Amino acid sequence: MHPTVDFDPELISRMSQRGPRYTSYPTADRFSAGFSAIDFAAAAWGGMPGRPLSLYVHVPFCESLCYYCACNKIITHDRSKAAKYLGYLVREIDMQASLFAACGPVEQLHFGGGTPTYLSDAQMGALMDFLRSRFEFADDEAGEYSIEIDPRTVDAGRIHSLRRQGFNRLSLGVQDFDEDVQRAVNRVQPEAMTRDAIAAARAAGFRSVSIDLIYGLPLQNLATMSRTLDKVIDAAPDRISVYNYAHMPQMFKSQKLIRDEDLPDGATKLAMLGLCIERLCAAGYVYIGMDHFARPDDELALAQRNGTLHRNFQGYSTHAAIDTVACGVSAISAVNGTYSQNEKSLEAYYARLDEGVLPVARGFRLSADDLARRDIIQQLMCNFELDFGALEQRWGIDFSAGFAAELAQLAALGAEGLLELRPDGLQVSRKGRLLIRNVCMVFDKYFGMPEAVPLQRLRYSRTI
């Protein structure tokens, strides 16, 4: 199979810059406290009856701290905190279900965190039963029901139980198999533990197993990454995510526990990415986009080939253009042309629910221009191409007139080899696919605004 991406280290070194990952457009840093729970309810009621839904449930708790982590999490061994959280979470779920009573079935469910398997088997079972009592779910064959697990927190019995509870996709955090690297980030996870979890998932009938890796961690080098890739390829997951470690201790306190002198330099980091691409493509995986690889017969790869791939807050998805209702502390919903994020602290989250209102802290209502730009960025992120005529028809715009400044910037990127610009559209090159965020930033009218620039220097990781 011909590789779907070309690694050009000189081009990447020259073009890489800080920028958003575009799990949404506009990005979350544009959300405002002026958007309230009332605005969210209006968006929910204003949508089309019968429309399918995606649910996201955030479980913030972890037993131990992984130093690299940039997620919203709470490290605790006090299990009573999870019990209290669940009491509030089901209250929010009940309120959300009432708002979306006229909607169609849930076609997608994702549990993230934190560590969702911090919840006990009984707690997870009760939570899934409650969700099914309040929402209609598509059947197992049609629905995509995924959960992130930490192999250190489960055994084979628990994985089989998760399958019985309705999950059919499993994502395992691995990061790196090298023991020295694991110790340096405070996540010691023996290879056998990961392999046992994958074997249990296969035996339990999970439809897909995904592994997460990170490059750029302390003590990593080409030799350690090569050995990790040997083991990952041998384990044969359906999907593999290879994330760039963004060292931003000024934003994430736990990263201060990582010694700067242990981090690989830029050239080594870039070479590790090149090695990942080379080895995974040679092993038969398809480059989907950003950090994601999948087997050619996986639903993500099939969706990309037939033009139905979508991108949302959980990454790439096969369920395009459906509303996402997110429950739990800090969770972000995307409903009927709006975004809304819940309160980020447990105290504030509980206080809002005690008041009898949804815990919406901030959000954003998209304009017609935002919606068109979001569509453009989605097309680029998922399909690496734009059809100007189709966009004109869909949004009632004159592309060349409405995006004249953007076309000039695209021509410059074309001269760099990132894309081919034609009168009727554009095609991102195989070299340009790794720098797709650069192409998307051309259409981001908020990126580079004077008031946003200081935040961008702190908030965003480099595109590679």
CSV table of C-alpha atoms in Angstrom, one decimal:
chain,number,residue,atom,x,y,z
A,1,MET,CA,0.0,0.0,0.0
A,2,HIS,CA,1.3,3.4,-0.9
A,3,PRO,CA,1.9,5.7,2.1
A,4,THR,CA,-0.7,8.5,2.4
A,5,VAL,CA,1.8,10.9,4.0
A,6,ASP,CA,5.4,12.0,3.2
A,7,PHE,CA,7.8,13.0,6.0
A,8,ASP,CA,9.9,16.0,5.0
A,9,PRO,CA,11.9,17.1,8.0
A,10,GLU,CA,13.3,20.3,6.4
A,11,LEU,CA,9.8,21.5,5.5
A,12,ILE,CA,8.5,20.7,8.9
A,13,SER,CA,11.4,22.4,10.7
A,14,ARG,CA,10.8,25.5,8.6
A,15,MET,CA,7.0,25.7,8.8
A,16,SER,CA,6.1,24.4,12.3
A,17,GLN,CA,4.6,27.1,14.5
A,18,ARG,CA,2.2,27.3,17.5
A,19,GLY,CA,-1.4,26.7,16.6
A,20,PRO,CA,-4.7,25.1,17.6
A,21,ARG,CA,-5.5,21.4,17.1
A,22,TYR,CA,-9.0,22.2,15.8
A,23,THR,CA,-11.1,19.8,17.7
A,24,SER,CA,-13.5,22.7,17.4
A,25,TYR,CA,-13.8,25.9,15.5
A,26,PRO,CA,-13.8,28.5,16.9
A,27,THR,CA,-11.4,27.1,19.5
A,28,ALA,CA,-12.2,26.9,23.2
A,29,ASP,CA,-10.1,30.0,24.0
A,30,ARG,CA,-12.8,32.1,22.2
A,31,PHE,CA,-15.6,30.9,24.6
A,32,SER,CA,-17.2,33.6,26.7
A,33,ALA,CA,-18.9,33.7,30.1
A,34,GLY,CA,-21.7,35.7,28.4
A,35,PHE,CA,-23.0,32.3,27.1
A,36,SER,CA,-25.2,30.8,29.8
A,37,ALA,CA,-27.2,27.7,30.6
A,38,ILE,CA,-30.3,29.5,29.2
A,39,ASP,CA,-28.5,30.0,25.8
A,40,PHE,CA,-27.6,26.3,25.8
A,41,ALA,CA,-31.2,25.3,26.5
A,42,ALA,CA,-32.4,27.5,23.7
A,43,ALA,CA,-29.9,25.8,21.3
A,44,ALA,CA,-31.1,22.4,22.4
A,45,TRP,CA,-34.8,23.2,21.9
A,46,GLY,CA,-34.0,24.9,18.5
A,47,GLY,CA,-32.6,21.8,16.8
A,48,MET,CA,-34.3,19.4,14.5
A,49,PRO,CA,-36.5,16.8,16.3
A,50,GLY,CA,-35.3,13.2,15.8
A,51,ARG,CA,-31.6,14.2,15.3
A,52,PRO,CA,-29.1,11.6,16.5
A,53,LEU,CA,-26.8,12.4,19.5
A,54,SER,CA,-23.3,11.9,20.7
A,55,LEU,CA,-22.7,11.7,24.4
A,56,TYR,CA,-19.5,12.5,26.3
A,57,VAL,CA,-19.0,11.7,30.0
A,58,HIS,CA,-16.1,13.1,31.9
A,59,VAL,CA,-14.7,11.2,34.9
A,60,PRO,CA,-11.9,13.4,36.3
A,61,PHE,CA,-10.3,11.1,38.9
A,62,CYS,CA,-7.0,9.3,38.7
A,63,GLU,CA,-5.1,7.2,41.3
A,64,SER,CA,-1.7,8.6,40.4
A,65,LEU,CA,-0.2,11.6,38.6
A,66,CYS,CA,1.3,11.2,35.2
A,67,TYR,CA,3.8,14.1,35.0
A,68,TYR,CA,3.1,14.8,31.3
A,69,CYS,CA,-0.7,15.0,31.6
A,70,ALA,CA,-2.5,18.2,30.5
A,71,CYS,CA,-6.0,16.8,31.1
A,72,ASN,CA,-8.5,18.1,33.7
A,73,LYS,CA,-8.0,15.6,36.4
A,74,ILE,CA,-8.1,15.1,40.2
A,75,ILE,CA,-5.6,12.8,41.9
A,76,THR,CA,-7.1,11.1,44.9
A,77,HIS,CA,-7.4,7.7,46.7
A,78,ASP,CA,-10.5,8.9,48.5
A,79,ARG,CA,-13.2,6.8,46.7
A,80,SER,CA,-16.0,8.8,48.5
A,81,LYS,CA,-15.2,11.7,46.1
A,82,ALA,CA,-16.2,9.5,43.1
A,83,ALA,CA,-19.4,8.5,44.8
A,84,LYS,CA,-20.3,12.2,45.5
A,85,TYR,CA,-19.4,13.1,41.9
A,86,LEU,CA,-21.6,10.4,40.5
A,87,GLY,CA,-24.5,11.7,42.5
A,88,TYR,CA,-24.2,15.1,40.9
A,89,LEU,CA,-23.4,13.6,37.4
A,90,VAL,CA,-26.6,11.7,37.2
A,91,ARG,CA,-28.5,14.9,38.2
A,92,GLU,CA,-26.9,16.7,35.2
A,93,ILE,CA,-27.6,13.7,32.9
A,94,ASP,CA,-31.2,13.8,34.0
A,95,MET,CA,-31.5,17.5,33.2
A,96,GLN,CA,-29.7,17.1,29.8
A,97,ALA,CA,-32.0,14.2,28.9
A,98,SER,CA,-35.1,16.3,29.5
A,99,LEU,CA,-33.7,19.0,27.1
A,100,PHE,CA,-33.0,16.4,24.4
A,101,ALA,CA,-36.2,14.3,24.8
A,102,ALA,CA,-37.2,15.0,21.2
A,103,CYS,CA,-34.0,13.8,19.8
A,104,GLY,CA,-33.2,10.5,18.1
A,105,PRO,CA,-30.9,7.8,19.4
A,106,VAL,CA,-27.5,8.2,20.9
A,107,GLU,CA,-25.1,6.9,18.1
A,108,GLN,CA,-21.9,7.7,19.9
A,109,LEU,CA,-20.8,7.6,23.5
A,110,HIS,CA,-17.3,8.3,24.9
A,111,PHE,CA,-16.1,8.1,28.4
A,112,GLY,CA,-12.9,10.2,29.0
A,113,GLY,CA,-11.0,11.7,31.9
A,114,GLY,CA,-9.1,11.4,34.1
A,115,THR,CA,-9.4,7.7,34.3
A,116,PRO,CA,-13.0,6.5,33.6
A,117,THR,CA,-12.1,3.1,35.1
A,118,TYR,CA,-11.4,4.8,38.4
A,119,LEU,CA,-15.1,4.1,38.9
A,120,SER,CA,-15.8,0.7,40.3
A,121,ASP,CA,-17.4,-2.0,38.2
A,122,ALA,CA,-20.7,-1.5,40.1
A,123,GLN,CA,-20.6,2.3,39.8
A,124,MET,CA,-19.9,2.1,36.0
A,125,GLY,CA,-22.8,-0.4,35.6
A,126,ALA,CA,-25.2,1.8,37.5
A,127,LEU,CA,-24.1,4.8,35.5
A,128,MET,CA,-24.6,3.0,32.2
A,129,ASP,CA,-28.0,1.7,33.3
A,130,PHE,CA,-29.0,5.3,34.2
A,131,LEU,CA,-27.9,6.6,30.8
A,132,ARG,CA,-29.9,4.0,29.0
A,133,SER,CA,-32.9,4.8,31.1
A,134,ARG,CA,-32.8,8.5,30.1
A,135,PHE,CA,-31.6,8.2,26.5
A,136,GLU,CA,-32.4,5.9,23.6
A,137,PHE,CA,-29.3,4.2,22.3
A,138,ALA,CA,-28.7,2.8,18.8
A,139,ASP,CA,-28.0,-1.0,18.8
A,140,ASP,CA,-24.5,-2.3,19.4
A,141,GLU,CA,-23.8,-2.8,15.7
A,142,ALA,CA,-24.7,0.8,14.7
A,143,GLY,CA,-23.4,2.7,17.7
A,144,GLU,CA,-19.9,3.6,18.6
A,145,TYR,CA,-19.5,3.3,22.4
A,146,SER,CA,-15.9,3.9,23.6
A,147,ILE,CA,-14.1,4.2,26.9
A,148,GLU,CA,-10.5,5.2,27.8
A,149,ILE,CA,-8.9,2.8,30.2
A,150,ASP,CA,-5.7,2.7,32.2
A,151,PRO,CA,-4.5,-0.9,32.0
A,152,ARG,CA,-3.1,-0.5,35.5
A,153,THR,CA,-6.6,-0.1,36.9
A,154,VAL,CA,-8.3,-3.1,35.3
A,155,ASP,CA,-8.0,-6.8,34.9
A,156,ALA,CA,-9.5,-9.2,32.3
A,157,GLY,CA,-12.7,-9.6,34.3
A,158,ARG,CA,-13.3,-5.8,34.4
A,159,ILE,CA,-12.7,-5.6,30.6
A,160,HIS,CA,-15.3,-8.3,30.0
A,161,SER,CA,-17.7,-6.4,32.3
A,162,LEU,CA,-17.2,-3.2,30.3
A,163,ARG,CA,-18.2,-5.0,27.2
A,164,ARG,CA,-21.3,-6.4,28.8
A,165,GLN,CA,-22.1,-2.8,30.0
A,166,GLY,CA,-22.3,-1.7,26.4
A,167,PHE,CA,-18.9,-0.4,25.4
A,168,ASN,CA,-17.6,-1.7,22.1
A,169,ARG,CA,-14.4,0.3,21.6
A,170,LEU,CA,-11.5,0.5,23.9
A,171,SER,CA,-8.6,3.1,24.1
A,172,LEU,CA,-5.5,2.2,26.1
A,173,GLY,CA,-3.0,4.7,27.4
A,174,VAL,CA,0.5,3.3,26.8
A,175,GLN,CA,2.7,6.4,26.0
A,176,ASP,CA,6.0,4.3,25.9
A,177,PHE,CA,7.1,0.8,26.7
A,178,ASP,CA,10.5,1.8,27.9
A,179,GLU,CA,10.8,1.4,31.7
A,180,ASP,CA,13.2,4.3,32.1
A,181,VAL,CA,10.8,6.6,30.2
A,182,GLN,CA,7.9,5.3,32.3
A,183,ARG,CA,9.7,6.0,35.5
A,184,ALA,CA,10.6,9.5,34.3
A,185,VAL,CA,6.9,10.4,33.8
A,186,ASN,CA,5.6,8.4,36.8
A,187,ARG,CA,3.6,5.9,34.8
A,188,VAL,CA,5.1,2.5,35.3
A,189,GLN,CA,3.1,0.1,33.2
A,190,PRO,CA,4.7,-3.3,32.4
A,191,GLU,CA,4.3,-4.5,28.8
A,192,ALA,CA,2.6,-7.7,29.9
A,193,MET,CA,-0.1,-5.6,31.5
A,194,THR,CA,-0.9,-3.8,28.3
A,195,ARG,CA,-0.8,-7.0,26.2
A,196,ASP,CA,-3.2,-8.7,28.7
A,197,ALA,CA,-5.6,-5.8,28.4
A,198,ILE,CA,-5.6,-6.1,24.6
A,199,ALA,CA,-6.0,-9.8,24.7
A,200,ALA,CA,-8.9,-9.5,27.1
A,201,ALA,CA,-10.5,-6.8,24.9
A,202,ARG,CA,-10.3,-9.1,21.9
A,203,ALA,CA,-11.7,-12.1,23.8
A,204,ALA,CA,-14.6,-9.9,25.1
A,205,GLY,CA,-15.6,-8.9,21.6
A,206,PHE,CA,-14.6,-5.2,21.5
A,207,ARG,CA,-14.9,-4.0,17.9
A,208,SER,CA,-11.8,-1.8,18.1
A,209,VAL,CA,-8.8,-1.4,20.3
A,210,SER,CA,-6.7,1.8,20.2
A,211,ILE,CA,-3.3,2.5,21.7
A,212,ASP,CA,-2.0,6.0,22.6
A,213,LEU,CA,1.7,6.8,22.3
A,214,ILE,CA,3.6,10.1,23.0
A,215,TYR,CA,6.9,11.2,21.4
A,216,GLY,CA,9.1,13.8,23.0
A,217,LEU,CA,8.9,12.4,26.6
A,218,PRO,CA,12.0,12.5,28.9
A,219,LEU,CA,14.7,9.9,28.2
A,220,GLN,CA,13.1,9.0,24.9
A,221,ASN,CA,15.4,8.6,21.9
A,222,LEU,CA,15.3,6.8,18.5
A,223,ALA,CA,16.4,3.5,20.0
A,224,THR,CA,13.7,3.5,22.7
A,225,MET,CA,11.0,4.6,20.3
A,226,SER,CA,12.0,1.9,17.8
A,227,ARG,CA,11.7,-0.8,20.5
A,228,THR,CA,8.3,0.6,21.6
A,229,LEU,CA,7.1,0.6,17.9
A,230,ASP,CA,8.2,-3.1,17.6
A,231,LYS,CA,6.0,-4.0,20.5
A,232,VAL,CA,3.0,-1.8,19.4
A,233,ILE,CA,3.1,-3.3,15.9
A,234,ASP,CA,3.3,-6.8,17.3
A,235,ALA,CA,0.3,-6.1,19.5
A,236,ALA,CA,-1.6,-5.1,16.4
A,237,PRO,CA,-4.2,-2.6,17.7
A,238,ASP,CA,-6.8,-1.3,15.2
A,239,ARG,CA,-5.9,2.3,15.8
A,240,ILE,CA,-2.8,4.1,17.0
A,241,SER,CA,-2.5,7.7,18.2
A,242,VAL,CA,1.0,9.2,18.3
A,243,TYR,CA,0.9,12.5,20.2
A,244,ASN,CA,3.5,15.2,20.3
A,245,TYR,CA,4.4,15.9,24.0
A,246,ALA,CA,4.1,19.7,24.4
A,247,HIS,CA,6.2,20.7,27.4
A,248,MET,CA,4.3,23.7,28.9
A,249,PRO,CA,5.1,23.7,32.6
A,250,GLN,CA,3.9,27.3,32.8
A,251,MET,CA,0.3,26.0,32.1
A,252,PHE,CA,0.4,22.5,33.6
A,253,LYS,CA,2.0,22.3,37.1
A,254,SER,CA,2.7,18.6,37.0
A,255,GLN,CA,5.0,19.1,34.0
A,256,LYS,CA,7.4,21.0,36.3
A,257,LEU,CA,8.3,17.5,37.7
A,258,ILE,CA,9.9,16.6,34.4
A,259,ARG,CA,13.5,17.7,34.2
A,260,ASP,CA,14.3,19.9,31.2
A,261,GLU,CA,17.6,18.2,30.7
A,262,ASP,CA,15.9,14.8,30.2
A,263,LEU,CA,13.8,16.0,27.3
A,264,PRO,CA,15.0,15.0,23.7
A,265,ASP,CA,16.1,18.0,21.6
A,266,GLY,CA,14.1,19.2,18.6
A,267,ALA,CA,16.0,17.2,16.0
A,268,THR,CA,15.6,14.0,17.9
A,269,LYS,CA,11.9,14.6,18.5
A,270,LEU,CA,11.4,15.2,14.8
A,271,ALA,CA,13.3,12.1,13.9
A,272,MET,CA,11.1,10.1,16.3
A,273,LEU,CA,8.0,11.3,14.5
A,274,GLY,CA,9.6,10.4,11.2
A,275,LEU,CA,10.3,6.9,12.6
A,276,CYS,CA,6.8,6.5,13.8
A,277,ILE,CA,5.4,7.4,10.4
A,278,GLU,CA,7.8,5.2,8.5
A,279,ARG,CA,7.3,2.1,10.7
A,280,LEU,CA,3.5,2.4,11.1
A,281,CYS,CA,2.9,2.9,7.3
A,282,ALA,CA,5.3,0.0,6.5
A,283,ALA,CA,3.2,-2.1,8.9
A,284,GLY,CA,0.1,-1.4,6.9
A,285,TYR,CA,-1.5,1.4,8.9
A,286,VAL,CA,-3.1,4.4,7.1
A,287,TYR,CA,-2.3,7.9,8.2
A,288,ILE,CA,-5.7,9.4,9.0
A,289,GLY,CA,-4.6,12.9,10.0
A,290,MET,CA,-3.0,14.8,12.9
A,291,ASP,CA,-1.7,12.0,15.2
A,292,HIS,CA,-3.9,9.2,14.1
A,293,PHE,CA,-3.2,5.9,12.2
A,294,ALA,CA,-5.7,3.1,11.5
A,295,ARG,CA,-5.8,-0.2,9.8
A,296,PRO,CA,-7.1,0.1,6.2
A,297,ASP,CA,-10.2,-1.9,7.0
A,298,ASP,CA,-10.9,0.2,10.2
A,299,GLU,CA,-14.1,2.3,10.2
A,300,LEU,CA,-12.0,5.5,10.4
A,301,ALA,CA,-10.0,4.7,7.3
A,302,LEU,CA,-13.2,3.7,5.5
A,303,ALA,CA,-14.9,6.9,6.5
A,304,GLN,CA,-12.0,9.0,5.2
A,305,ARG,CA,-12.1,7.2,1.9
A,306,ASN,CA,-15.8,7.8,1.4
A,307,GLY,CA,-15.7,11.4,2.7
A,308,THR,CA,-17.7,11.0,5.9
A,309,LEU,CA,-14.9,11.4,8.5
A,310,HIS,CA,-15.6,14.0,11.2
A,311,ARG,CA,-13.5,15.6,13.9
A,312,ASN,CA,-14.7,16.7,17.3
A,313,PHE,CA,-13.5,17.1,20.9
A,314,GLN,CA,-12.7,13.4,21.1
A,315,GLY,CA,-10.6,13.5,17.9
A,316,TYR,CA,-11.6,11.8,14.6
A,317,SER,CA,-15.0,10.2,14.4
A,318,THR,CA,-17.1,8.2,11.9
A,319,HIS,CA,-20.3,10.0,13.1
A,320,ALA,CA,-20.4,13.3,11.2
A,321,ALA,CA,-22.3,16.4,12.1
A,322,ILE,CA,-24.3,15.2,15.1
A,323,ASP,CA,-24.8,17.2,18.3
A,324,THR,CA,-22.5,16.3,21.2
A,325,VAL,CA,-24.0,16.5,24.7
A,326,ALA,CA,-21.2,16.5,27.3
A,327,CYS,CA,-21.7,15.8,30.9
A,328,GLY,CA,-19.4,16.2,33.9
A,329,VAL,CA,-16.9,18.8,35.1
A,330,SER,CA,-15.2,20.8,32.4
A,331,ALA,CA,-17.0,18.9,29.6
A,332,ILE,CA,-17.7,20.7,26.3
A,333,SER,CA,-20.9,20.3,24.3
A,334,ALA,CA,-21.4,21.2,20.7
A,335,VAL,CA,-25.2,21.7,20.0
A,336,ASN,CA,-27.0,23.3,17.1
A,337,GLY,CA,-24.4,25.9,16.2
A,338,THR,CA,-23.1,26.5,19.7
A,339,TYR,CA,-20.4,25.4,22.1
A,340,SER,CA,-20.7,25.3,25.9
A,341,GLN,CA,-18.3,24.2,28.6
A,342,ASN,CA,-19.2,23.1,32.1
A,343,GLU,CA,-17.6,24.6,35.2
A,344,LYS,CA,-14.0,23.4,35.6
A,345,SER,CA,-13.8,22.9,39.3
A,346,LEU,CA,-15.8,20.4,41.3
A,347,GLU,CA,-17.0,23.1,43.8
A,348,ALA,CA,-18.4,25.3,41.0
A,349,TYR,CA,-19.9,22.3,39.2
A,350,TYR,CA,-21.7,21.1,42.4
A,351,ALA,CA,-22.8,24.6,43.3
A,352,ARG,CA,-24.6,25.1,39.9
A,353,LEU,CA,-26.4,21.8,40.1
A,354,ASP,CA,-27.4,22.6,43.7
A,355,GLU,CA,-29.0,25.7,42.3
A,356,GLY,CA,-31.0,23.5,39.9
A,357,VAL,CA,-29.3,24.8,36.7
A,358,LEU,CA,-27.0,23.2,34.2
A,359,PRO,CA,-23.4,23.9,35.1
A,360,VAL,CA,-22.6,25.9,32.0
A,361,ALA,CA,-19.7,28.3,32.7
A,362,ARG,CA,-19.0,29.7,29.2
A,363,GLY,CA,-19.7,29.1,25.5
A,364,PHE,CA,-20.0,30.5,22.0
A,365,ARG,CA,-22.7,30.9,19.5
A,366,LEU,CA,-21.4,30.5,15.9
A,367,SER,CA,-22.3,33.1,13.2
A,368,ALA,CA,-23.0,32.1,9.6
A,369,ASP,CA,-19.4,33.0,8.8
A,370,ASP,CA,-18.1,30.8,11.7
A,371,LEU,CA,-20.2,27.9,10.5
A,372,ALA,CA,-18.8,28.1,7.0
A,373,ARG,CA,-15.2,28.4,8.3
A,374,ARG,CA,-15.8,25.4,10.6
A,375,ASP,CA,-17.0,23.4,7.6
A,376,ILE,CA,-13.8,24.4,5.6
A,377,ILE,CA,-11.6,23.4,8.5
A,378,GLN,CA,-13.4,20.1,9.0
A,379,GLN,CA,-12.9,19.3,5.3
A,380,LEU,CA,-9.2,20.1,5.5
A,381,MET,CA,-8.6,18.2,8.7
A,382,CYS,CA,-10.6,15.1,7.6
A,383,ASN,CA,-10.2,15.0,3.8
A,384,PHE,CA,-7.1,17.2,3.0
A,385,GLU,CA,-9.0,18.9,0.2
A,386,LEU,CA,-11.6,21.6,-0.6
A,387,ASP,CA,-14.2,21.8,-3.3
A,388,PHE,CA,-14.9,25.5,-3.7
A,389,GLY,CA,-18.1,24.9,-5.7
A,390,ALA,CA,-19.5,22.6,-3.1
A,391,LEU,CA,-18.8,25.1,-0.4
A,392,GLU,CA,-20.4,27.9,-2.4
A,393,GLN,CA,-23.5,25.8,-2.9
A,394,ARG,CA,-23.7,24.8,0.8
A,395,TRP,CA,-23.2,28.2,2.3
A,396,GLY,CA,-24.4,30.6,-0.4
A,397,ILE,CA,-21.0,32.3,-0.8
A,398,ASP,CA,-18.7,33.4,-3.5
A,399,PHE,CA,-15.5,31.7,-2.4
A,400,SER,CA,-13.0,33.7,-4.4
A,401,ALA,CA,-14.5,37.0,-3.3
A,402,GLY,CA,-15.2,36.1,0.3
A,403,PHE,CA,-11.8,34.5,0.9
A,404,ALA,CA,-9.5,36.6,-1.3
A,405,ALA,CA,-7.0,37.2,1.5
A,406,GLU,CA,-7.0,33.5,2.4
A,407,LEU,CA,-6.4,32.5,-1.2
A,408,ALA,CA,-3.3,34.7,-1.3
A,409,GLN,CA,-2.0,32.9,1.8
A,410,LEU,CA,-2.8,29.5,0.4
A,411,ALA,CA,-0.8,30.4,-2.7
A,412,ALA,CA,2.2,31.1,-0.5
A,413,LEU,CA,1.7,27.7,1.2
A,414,GLY,CA,1.4,26.1,-2.3
A,415,ALA,CA,4.8,27.6,-3.2
A,416,GLU,CA,6.2,25.9,-0.1
A,417,GLY,CA,4.9,22.5,-1.3
A,418,LEU,CA,2.1,22.1,1.3
A,419,LEU,CA,-0.8,22.1,-1.2
A,420,GLU,CA,-1.9,22.4,-4.8
A,421,LEU,CA,-4.2,25.3,-5.4
A,422,ARG,CA,-6.6,25.1,-8.4
A,423,PRO,CA,-9.4,27.5,-9.6
A,424,ASP,CA,-12.0,25.0,-8.3
A,425,GLY,CA,-10.4,23.9,-5.1
A,426,LEU,CA,-7.2,22.7,-3.4
A,427,GLN,CA,-5.5,19.5,-2.5
A,428,VAL,CA,-3.1,19.2,0.4
A,429,SER,CA,0.1,17.4,-0.6
A,430,ARG,CA,1.3,14.3,1.1
A,431,LYS,CA,4.1,16.5,2.6
A,432,GLY,CA,1.5,19.1,3.7
A,433,ARG,CA,-0.7,16.6,5.6
A,434,LEU,CA,1.6,16.7,8.6
A,435,LEU,CA,1.3,20.5,8.6
A,436,ILE,CA,-2.5,20.5,8.1
A,437,ARG,CA,-2.9,22.8,11.1
A,438,ASN,CA,-0.9,25.5,9.2
A,439,VAL,CA,-3.4,25.2,6.3
A,440,CYS,CA,-6.4,25.4,8.7
A,441,MET,CA,-5.0,28.5,10.4
A,442,VAL,CA,-5.4,30.4,7.2
A,443,PHE,CA,-9.2,30.2,7.6
A,444,ASP,CA,-9.2,30.9,11.4
A,445,LYS,CA,-10.2,34.6,11.6
A,446,TYR,CA,-9.6,34.6,15.4
A,447,PHE,CA,-6.1,33.3,15.2
A,448,GLY,CA,-3.6,36.1,15.4
A,449,MET,CA,-6.0,38.7,16.7
A,450,PRO,CA,-4.0,41.1,18.9
A,451,GLU,CA,-5.8,40.2,22.1
A,452,ALA,CA,-5.2,36.5,21.4
A,453,VAL,CA,-1.5,36.5,20.5
A,454,PRO,CA,-0.1,36.4,24.1
A,455,LEU,CA,-2.5,33.5,24.9
A,456,GLN,CA,-1.4,31.7,21.7
A,457,ARG,CA,2.3,31.8,22.8
A,458,LEU,CA,1.3,30.0,26.0
A,459,ARG,CA,-1.7,27.9,25.2
A,460,TYR,CA,-0.9,26.3,21.8
A,461,SER,CA,1.6,23.5,21.1
A,462,ARG,CA,3.7,23.6,17.9
A,463,THR,CA,2.0,22.2,14.8
A,464,ILE,CA,4.8,19.5,14.8
